Amino acid sequence: MKVVITGAAGQIAYSLIPFLCEKGVFNSDERLDLNLVEIPQAMGRLDGFVKELEDSAYSTVNSINTFDNIQNAVVDADWCLLVGSIPRGIVLNGKEIKERSDLLQINGGIFTEQGKAIGTSAKENCKILVVGNPANTNALIGKHSSNNNSQLWMAMTMLDALRAKAQLSQKLNCHVDDIYRLAIFGNHSPTMFPDLENTLVNGKNAYEEINDHEWVETEFLPKIQQRGAEIIKARGASSASSAARAACDTVKAVEHPTRSGDVFNAAVMSDGAYGMPEGIFSGFPLISNGDGSVEIVRDYNLSPFAKAGLEKTANELLEEKDLVKDLI
Ligand code: NAD
Ligand code: LMR
């Protein structure tokens, strides 16, 4: 099983790769060939990390290979985890990068090149998870550049779902595993819409159990929408351990059948479901069949409040798409 990870010397990858090497992540007994990709300037740092991975003596691993170019790394790849890119919070040309969308011009180009290489050389059933921000629109650029419709492109919204589950479990004093059908709609950005109206907790409707729309609208939603910024402010760097956990959980969610009655979260190319415009990457509730295919779950009831939230995030995704029209 060939797994490509870009940005392999970065902070997310430092947690992600050990998670991926744990048993049971992939639905196959085949050992992993890890193809780790970095920019030339970071190859020394990557070599140091590779020594640590070797010293971990993972029984799941067959080989660890390093690359300073995407083209050779993705040949026959089963999975590509596209983490490599610049995070917000840094200062570039004297200006602080404040929003994920400010990264479009910087990171967009990376995904053109990577998309082309994946479309040409990775396996026809390759699964691609874009983590690098702005993840939805980077995935759009990557998929378009790949010119290959048989591969599955996704952008990560699992972290938003985990954040929402953590907040909800505190509010309702339940275990995160008791939460079903929590969905993140739209962009991985402050406009995302985490829906509680279709969420179940121990079989009961979460929104009705909370019974406090004010809390949902003025506390819960902004907390999830701004959690990334809250973490950057507190730790001086963007989330890494939790982002790695979420990326690994996304791989697991695709590789294994979804538990009965539940969903998992990722952004995929919209086909118009829930009124999200076709041709953008939007977060949706998904199920996996465990054979590499995923489907959008289409039975959520959206209230006027939810519909307004979806419209806002759809408009932002359309604006981002317009900003990169030269790349797609
Ligand atoms: P980081 O700066 O620690 O690491 C990024 C690494 O990518 C660096 O080592 C850099 O050399 C490498 N890189 C840059 N361009 C590359 C390229 N063309 N090919 C291969 N490698 C390349 O950053 P990080 O904290 O690991 O975050 C990575 C990205 O993930 C950022 O864009 C961040 O905003 C994003 N992120 C997304 C989510 C999400 O939920 N979708 C969550 C957290 C972070
Ligand atoms: C996050 O949500 O933590 C990441 O997307 C990093 C960021 O820029 O907020």
Short mmCIF file of N, CA and C in Angstrom, two decimals, residues 187-286:
data_model
loop_
_atom_site.label_atom_id
_atom_site.label_comp_id
_atom_site.label_asym_id
_atom_site.label_seq_id
_atom_site.Cartn_x
_atom_site.Cartn_y
_atom_site.Cartn_z
N ASN A 187 -17.38 25.19 3.82
CA ASN A 187 -15.94 25.46 3.73
C ASN A 187 -15.26 25.19 5.07
N HIS A 188 -14.00 24.76 5.05
CA HIS A 188 -13.20 24.73 6.28
C HIS A 188 -12.69 26.15 6.51
N SER A 189 -13.55 26.96 7.10
CA SER A 189 -13.28 28.40 7.26
C SER A 189 -14.30 28.93 8.28
N PRO A 190 -14.22 30.20 8.63
CA PRO A 190 -15.21 30.73 9.60
C PRO A 190 -16.65 30.69 9.11
N THR A 191 -16.90 30.39 7.83
CA THR A 191 -18.30 30.29 7.38
C THR A 191 -18.86 28.87 7.47
N MET A 192 -18.03 27.91 7.87
CA MET A 192 -18.52 26.51 7.88
C MET A 192 -19.81 26.42 8.69
N PHE A 193 -20.65 25.42 8.37
CA PHE A 193 -21.89 25.28 9.13
C PHE A 193 -21.95 23.91 9.80
N PRO A 194 -21.66 23.85 11.12
CA PRO A 194 -21.80 22.60 11.86
C PRO A 194 -23.26 22.42 12.26
N ASP A 195 -23.88 21.37 11.76
CA ASP A 195 -25.33 21.18 11.98
C ASP A 195 -25.59 20.29 13.20
N LEU A 196 -26.42 20.79 14.11
CA LEU A 196 -26.81 19.97 15.26
C LEU A 196 -28.26 19.49 15.14
N GLU A 197 -28.98 20.04 14.17
CA GLU A 197 -30.42 19.74 14.09
C GLU A 197 -30.70 18.32 13.62
N ASN A 198 -29.70 17.69 12.99
CA ASN A 198 -29.85 16.30 12.55
C ASN A 198 -28.94 15.36 13.34
N THR A 199 -28.29 15.92 14.36
CA THR A 199 -27.36 15.12 15.16
C THR A 199 -28.13 14.33 16.22
N LEU A 200 -27.69 13.10 16.45
CA LEU A 200 -28.33 12.27 17.48
C LEU A 200 -27.33 11.99 18.60
N VAL A 201 -27.83 12.06 19.83
CA VAL A 201 -27.02 11.70 20.99
C VAL A 201 -27.79 10.63 21.75
N ASN A 202 -27.20 9.46 21.83
CA ASN A 202 -27.91 8.31 22.43
C ASN A 202 -29.32 8.19 21.85
N GLY A 203 -29.42 8.38 20.55
CA GLY A 203 -30.69 8.20 19.84
C GLY A 203 -31.63 9.39 19.91
N LYS A 204 -31.26 10.42 20.71
CA LYS A 204 -32.16 11.59 20.82
C LYS A 204 -31.60 12.76 20.01
N ASN A 205 -32.50 13.63 19.55
CA ASN A 205 -32.08 14.76 18.74
C ASN A 205 -31.28 15.76 19.60
N ALA A 206 -30.04 16.04 19.18
CA ALA A 206 -29.14 16.86 20.00
C ALA A 206 -29.67 18.29 20.17
N TYR A 207 -30.18 18.85 19.08
CA TYR A 207 -30.67 20.24 19.12
C TYR A 207 -31.83 20.35 20.11
N GLU A 208 -32.73 19.36 20.08
CA GLU A 208 -33.87 19.39 21.02
C GLU A 208 -33.40 19.16 22.45
N GLU A 209 -32.39 18.30 22.61
CA GLU A 209 -31.86 18.05 23.97
C GLU A 209 -31.22 19.32 24.53
N ILE A 210 -30.53 20.07 23.68
CA ILE A 210 -29.89 21.32 24.13
C ILE A 210 -30.98 22.35 24.46
N ASN A 211 -31.98 22.41 23.57
CA ASN A 211 -33.15 23.26 23.80
C ASN A 211 -32.77 24.71 24.09
N ASP A 212 -31.81 25.23 23.33
CA ASP A 212 -31.32 26.58 23.58
C ASP A 212 -30.68 27.11 22.29
N HIS A 213 -31.54 27.66 21.41
CA HIS A 213 -31.03 28.11 20.11
C HIS A 213 -29.97 29.19 20.27
N GLU A 214 -30.16 30.04 21.27
CA GLU A 214 -29.20 31.12 21.55
C GLU A 214 -27.78 30.56 21.73
N TRP A 215 -27.68 29.47 22.51
CA TRP A 215 -26.37 28.85 22.73
C TRP A 215 -25.81 28.31 21.42
N VAL A 216 -26.66 27.66 20.62
CA VAL A 216 -26.19 27.09 19.35
C VAL A 216 -25.65 28.20 18.46
N GLU A 217 -26.43 29.29 18.35
CA GLU A 217 -26.07 30.34 17.39
C GLU A 217 -24.93 31.23 17.88
N THR A 218 -24.92 31.56 19.16
CA THR A 218 -23.94 32.57 19.60
C THR A 218 -22.73 31.99 20.34
N GLU A 219 -22.83 30.72 20.73
CA GLU A 219 -21.66 30.13 21.40
C GLU A 219 -21.07 28.96 20.61
N PHE A 220 -21.93 27.98 20.32
CA PHE A 220 -21.42 26.76 19.67
C PHE A 220 -20.84 27.06 18.28
N LEU A 221 -21.64 27.65 17.41
CA LEU A 221 -21.18 27.89 16.04
C LEU A 221 -19.88 28.71 15.99
N PRO A 222 -19.85 29.90 16.63
CA PRO A 222 -18.60 30.68 16.55
C PRO A 222 -17.41 29.93 17.15
N LYS A 223 -17.65 29.14 18.19
CA LYS A 223 -16.55 28.39 18.81
C LYS A 223 -15.90 27.45 17.80
N ILE A 224 -16.74 26.71 17.05
CA ILE A 224 -16.19 25.75 16.07
C ILE A 224 -15.59 26.51 14.89
N GLN A 225 -16.30 27.56 14.45
CA GLN A 225 -15.84 28.30 13.26
C GLN A 225 -14.50 28.99 13.52
N GLN A 226 -14.26 29.40 14.78
CA GLN A 226 -13.05 30.18 15.10
C GLN A 226 -12.02 29.39 15.88
N ARG A 227 -12.22 28.08 16.01
CA ARG A 227 -11.33 27.29 16.85
C ARG A 227 -9.88 27.30 16.33
N GLY A 228 -9.72 27.26 15.01
CA GLY A 228 -8.37 27.28 14.44
C GLY A 228 -7.64 28.55 14.85
N ALA A 229 -8.34 29.69 14.76
CA ALA A 229 -7.73 30.98 15.11
C ALA A 229 -7.42 31.03 16.61
N GLU A 230 -8.32 30.46 17.41
CA GLU A 230 -8.13 30.45 18.87
C GLU A 230 -6.83 29.70 19.22
N ILE A 231 -6.60 28.61 18.50
CA ILE A 231 -5.40 27.80 18.76
C ILE A 231 -4.15 28.54 18.30
N ILE A 232 -4.23 29.17 17.13
CA ILE A 232 -3.06 29.92 16.63
C ILE A 232 -2.69 31.01 17.64
N LYS A 233 -3.71 31.69 18.18
CA LYS A 233 -3.46 32.78 19.15
C LYS A 233 -2.79 32.22 20.41
N ALA A 234 -3.27 31.07 20.85
CA ALA A 234 -2.76 30.54 22.12
C ALA A 234 -1.38 29.90 21.98
N ARG A 235 -1.16 29.15 20.89
CA ARG A 235 0.11 28.43 20.83
C ARG A 235 1.12 29.03 19.86
N GLY A 236 0.69 30.09 19.14
CA GLY A 236 1.62 30.74 18.23
C GLY A 236 1.90 29.91 16.99
N ALA A 237 1.11 28.89 16.76
CA ALA A 237 1.26 28.03 15.57
C ALA A 237 -0.07 27.33 15.37
N SER A 238 -0.33 26.92 14.14
CA SER A 238 -1.65 26.34 13.89
C SER A 238 -1.73 24.92 14.44
N SER A 239 -2.96 24.46 14.62
CA SER A 239 -3.19 23.15 15.24
C SER A 239 -2.41 22.09 14.49
N ALA A 240 -1.84 21.16 15.21
CA ALA A 240 -1.03 20.13 14.54
C ALA A 240 -1.40 18.73 15.03
N SER A 241 -1.36 18.54 16.35
CA SER A 241 -1.68 17.21 16.87
C SER A 241 -3.13 16.83 16.53
N SER A 242 -4.05 17.78 16.74
CA SER A 242 -5.46 17.47 16.46
C SER A 242 -5.71 17.36 14.96
N ALA A 243 -4.99 18.16 14.17
CA ALA A 243 -5.15 18.08 12.71
C ALA A 243 -4.66 16.72 12.21
N ALA A 244 -3.57 16.25 12.81
CA ALA A 244 -3.03 14.93 12.43
C ALA A 244 -4.02 13.83 12.79
N ARG A 245 -4.59 13.94 13.99
CA ARG A 245 -5.59 12.96 14.43
C ARG A 245 -6.76 12.92 13.43
N ALA A 246 -7.19 14.12 13.02
CA ALA A 246 -8.34 14.22 12.11
C ALA A 246 -7.99 13.65 10.73
N ALA A 247 -6.77 13.88 10.27
CA ALA A 247 -6.38 13.35 8.95
C ALA A 247 -6.35 11.82 9.01
N CYS A 248 -5.80 11.29 10.09
CA CYS A 248 -5.75 9.83 10.24
C CYS A 248 -7.17 9.27 10.35
N ASP A 249 -8.02 9.96 11.10
CA ASP A 249 -9.43 9.51 11.23
C ASP A 249 -10.14 9.52 9.88
N THR A 250 -9.79 10.47 9.02
CA THR A 250 -10.42 10.52 7.69
C THR A 250 -10.00 9.29 6.87
N VAL A 251 -8.72 8.97 6.93
CA VAL A 251 -8.25 7.79 6.19
C VAL A 251 -9.00 6.56 6.70
N LYS A 252 -9.05 6.42 8.04
CA LYS A 252 -9.74 5.26 8.64
C LYS A 252 -11.20 5.23 8.21
N ALA A 253 -11.84 6.41 8.21
CA ALA A 253 -13.27 6.48 7.88
C ALA A 253 -13.53 6.04 6.45
N VAL A 254 -12.61 6.35 5.54
CA VAL A 254 -12.79 5.95 4.14
C VAL A 254 -12.47 4.46 3.98
N GLU A 255 -11.47 4.00 4.69
CA GLU A 255 -11.00 2.62 4.53
C GLU A 255 -11.98 1.58 5.09
N HIS A 256 -12.78 1.98 6.09
CA HIS A 256 -13.66 1.01 6.77
C HIS A 256 -15.12 1.44 6.60
N PRO A 257 -16.04 0.49 6.58
CA PRO A 257 -17.45 0.86 6.46
C PRO A 257 -17.88 1.73 7.65
N THR A 258 -18.71 2.74 7.38
CA THR A 258 -19.21 3.63 8.43
C THR A 258 -20.16 2.86 9.35
N ARG A 259 -20.07 3.10 10.66
CA ARG A 259 -20.96 2.36 11.56
C ARG A 259 -22.42 2.69 11.23
N SER A 260 -23.27 1.74 11.48
CA SER A 260 -24.67 1.87 11.08
C SER A 260 -25.30 3.12 11.70
N GLY A 261 -25.99 3.89 10.90
CA GLY A 261 -26.71 5.07 11.39
C GLY A 261 -25.84 6.30 11.56
N ASP A 262 -24.55 6.20 11.25
CA ASP A 262 -23.66 7.35 11.46
C ASP A 262 -23.15 7.88 10.12
N VAL A 263 -22.38 8.94 10.17
CA VAL A 263 -21.75 9.53 8.99
C VAL A 263 -20.30 9.84 9.38
N PHE A 264 -19.49 10.19 8.37
CA PHE A 264 -18.21 10.83 8.68
C PHE A 264 -18.14 12.10 7.84
N ASN A 265 -17.16 12.94 8.12
CA ASN A 265 -17.12 14.25 7.46
C ASN A 265 -15.87 14.46 6.62
N ALA A 266 -16.10 14.93 5.41
CA ALA A 266 -15.03 15.43 4.53
C ALA A 266 -15.72 16.29 3.50
N ALA A 267 -14.92 17.13 2.84
CA ALA A 267 -15.48 17.92 1.72
C ALA A 267 -15.19 17.16 0.44
N VAL A 268 -16.21 17.03 -0.39
CA VAL A 268 -16.05 16.41 -1.72
C VAL A 268 -16.67 17.34 -2.76
N MET A 269 -16.41 17.03 -4.02
CA MET A 269 -16.97 17.85 -5.10
C MET A 269 -18.49 17.81 -5.02
N SER A 270 -19.11 18.99 -4.97
CA SER A 270 -20.56 19.03 -4.86
C SER A 270 -21.23 18.64 -6.17
N ASP A 271 -22.29 17.84 -6.06
CA ASP A 271 -23.12 17.52 -7.24
C ASP A 271 -24.46 18.24 -7.12
N GLY A 272 -24.51 19.26 -6.25
CA GLY A 272 -25.74 20.02 -6.07
C GLY A 272 -26.52 19.60 -4.82
N ALA A 273 -25.99 18.60 -4.08
CA ALA A 273 -26.68 18.13 -2.86
C ALA A 273 -26.88 19.29 -1.90
N TYR A 274 -28.02 19.30 -1.25
CA TYR A 274 -28.40 20.33 -0.25
C TYR A 274 -28.29 21.75 -0.81
N GLY A 275 -28.41 21.88 -2.14
CA GLY A 275 -28.37 23.20 -2.76
C GLY A 275 -26.97 23.80 -2.85
N MET A 276 -25.93 23.02 -2.48
CA MET A 276 -24.56 23.56 -2.63
C MET A 276 -24.24 23.54 -4.12
N PRO A 277 -23.75 24.67 -4.66
CA PRO A 277 -23.53 24.72 -6.11
C PRO A 277 -22.59 23.62 -6.59
N GLU A 278 -22.89 23.09 -7.77
CA GLU A 278 -22.01 22.09 -8.36
C GLU A 278 -20.64 22.71 -8.64
N GLY A 279 -19.59 21.90 -8.57
CA GLY A 279 -18.27 22.38 -8.98
C GLY A 279 -17.51 23.11 -7.90
N ILE A 280 -17.93 22.98 -6.64
CA ILE A 280 -17.09 23.47 -5.53
C ILE A 280 -16.90 22.30 -4.58
N PHE A 281 -15.86 22.34 -3.76
CA PHE A 281 -15.67 21.31 -2.73
C PHE A 281 -16.37 21.77 -1.47
N SER A 282 -17.35 20.98 -1.03
CA SER A 282 -18.12 21.35 0.16
C SER A 282 -18.10 20.20 1.16
N GLY A 283 -18.08 20.57 2.44
CA GLY A 283 -18.25 19.57 3.47
C GLY A 283 -19.66 19.01 3.42
N PHE A 284 -19.76 17.68 3.53
CA PHE A 284 -21.05 16.99 3.56
C PHE A 284 -20.95 15.84 4.55
N PRO A 285 -22.13 15.36 5.05
CA PRO A 285 -22.11 14.09 5.77
C PRO A 285 -21.94 12.97 4.74
N LEU A 286 -21.00 12.07 5.02
CA LEU A 286 -20.69 11.00 4.06
C LEU A 286 -20.78 9.64 4.73
#
